[in-house]
Amino acid sequence: MRVVLTLLLMSACLGAAVPAIAQTAATPQPGQVLASGTVPDEATKAAVLARLIEVYGADKVVDQIAVGQVAQPANWNAYVQKLITPQLKTISRGQLKIDGSTVSVRGEVANEAQRQKIASDFATSLNPTYVVNNGLRVAAAEQGILDSALANRIVEFDSGKATLTPTGQAILDQMAAAIQKLQGRKIEIIGHTDNQGLKAANQSLSQARAEAVKTYFTGKGLSPDMFTTLGQGSDRPVASNATPDGRARNRRIEFRIAQ
């Protein structure tokens, strides 16, 4: 068995949902990094975690690294240290996987120059026996249209219900105008709640609110085929649920260009 280290990279600036490539028992929050896989000894694990803490901060590292009987290439620890740099924080919805001497990086970056630089820096920091697979992609320009239209505002609903308030409807009217520019693209409507109440009830409410937004858009003449809906309940907070303001920010609708 080869030594494997996988880092799930969550962008603080985008507050993105966890991608399908890495559904795990412990889900990192925006701005965190989840480290998993198997390394040969406690010293290797401690070195990896120390480097992650140096880059991200102690409160941003979620540890799921196991220790087991695995083989690692010569100087593997040193090369891993070179790959864990602040540059990783520019990747959103991402994953860095170091499987023996194969390095694979996935996720979104802001532009093509950044995409190429990250892969180039990885390659030049490793010896020729390593292979770097660059799965980075430039964030879709269409996503910027959605983000600008929403402008960090909260689509409001009546308390505990899936009924849009007049303020929520006004925001969706502006979103519908922006979405008109995106004909041909699939859009994910994702509902979120705070952590108050039962988890199952929050899940159902978030799904119902996402469906309500889709219904509102189709009532404005947009094709229902443009949209998929997903309720994530309280699982993906973007702020602390310990304060009223944080809980208000977590009760939100997210719009994503489907990949």
mmCIF file of C-alpha atoms in Angstrom, residues 155-165 192-194 196-198 200-209 212 251:
data_model
loop_
_atom_site.group_PDB
_atom_site.id
_atom_site.type_symbol
_atom_site.label_atom_id
_atom_site.label_comp_id
_atom_site.label_asym_id
_atom_site.label_seq_id
_atom_site.Cartn_x
_atom_site.Cartn_y
_atom_site.Cartn_z
ATOM 1 C CA VAL A 155 -33.384 35.919 0.236
ATOM 2 C CA GLU A 156 -35.914 36.293 3.040
ATOM 3 C CA PHE A 157 -38.776 33.956 3.953
ATOM 4 C CA ASP A 158 -41.462 34.098 6.603
ATOM 5 C CA SER A 159 -40.086 32.641 9.839
ATOM 6 C CA GLY A 160 -40.126 28.842 9.797
ATOM 7 C CA LYS A 161 -41.874 28.725 6.419
ATOM 8 C CA ALA A 162 -41.087 28.447 2.716
ATOM 9 C CA THR A 163 -43.075 31.600 1.928
ATOM 10 C CA LEU A 164 -41.059 34.424 0.375
ATOM 11 C CA THR A 165 -41.319 37.866 1.944
ATOM 12 C CA HIS A 192 -29.527 26.540 3.980
ATOM 13 C CA THR A 193 -30.775 27.064 7.545
ATOM 14 C CA ASP A 194 -29.248 27.872 10.914
ATOM 15 C CA GLN A 196 -31.929 25.951 15.583
ATOM 16 C CA GLY A 197 -34.492 23.154 15.890
ATOM 17 C CA LEU A 198 -34.394 19.554 14.713
ATOM 18 C CA ALA A 200 -34.532 16.733 9.948
ATOM 19 C CA ALA A 201 -36.907 19.712 10.077
ATOM 20 C CA ASN A 202 -34.143 22.065 8.953
ATOM 21 C CA GLN A 203 -33.326 19.735 6.064
ATOM 22 C CA SER A 204 -36.962 19.693 4.926
ATOM 23 C CA LEU A 205 -37.314 23.459 5.312
ATOM 24 C CA SER A 206 -34.163 24.198 3.314
ATOM 25 C CA GLN A 207 -35.375 21.925 0.495
ATOM 26 C CA ALA A 208 -38.834 23.518 0.510
ATOM 27 C CA ARG A 209 -37.310 27.002 0.314
ATOM 28 C CA ALA A 212 -40.068 27.841 -3.620
ATOM 29 C CA ARG A 251 -30.443 31.155 6.691
#
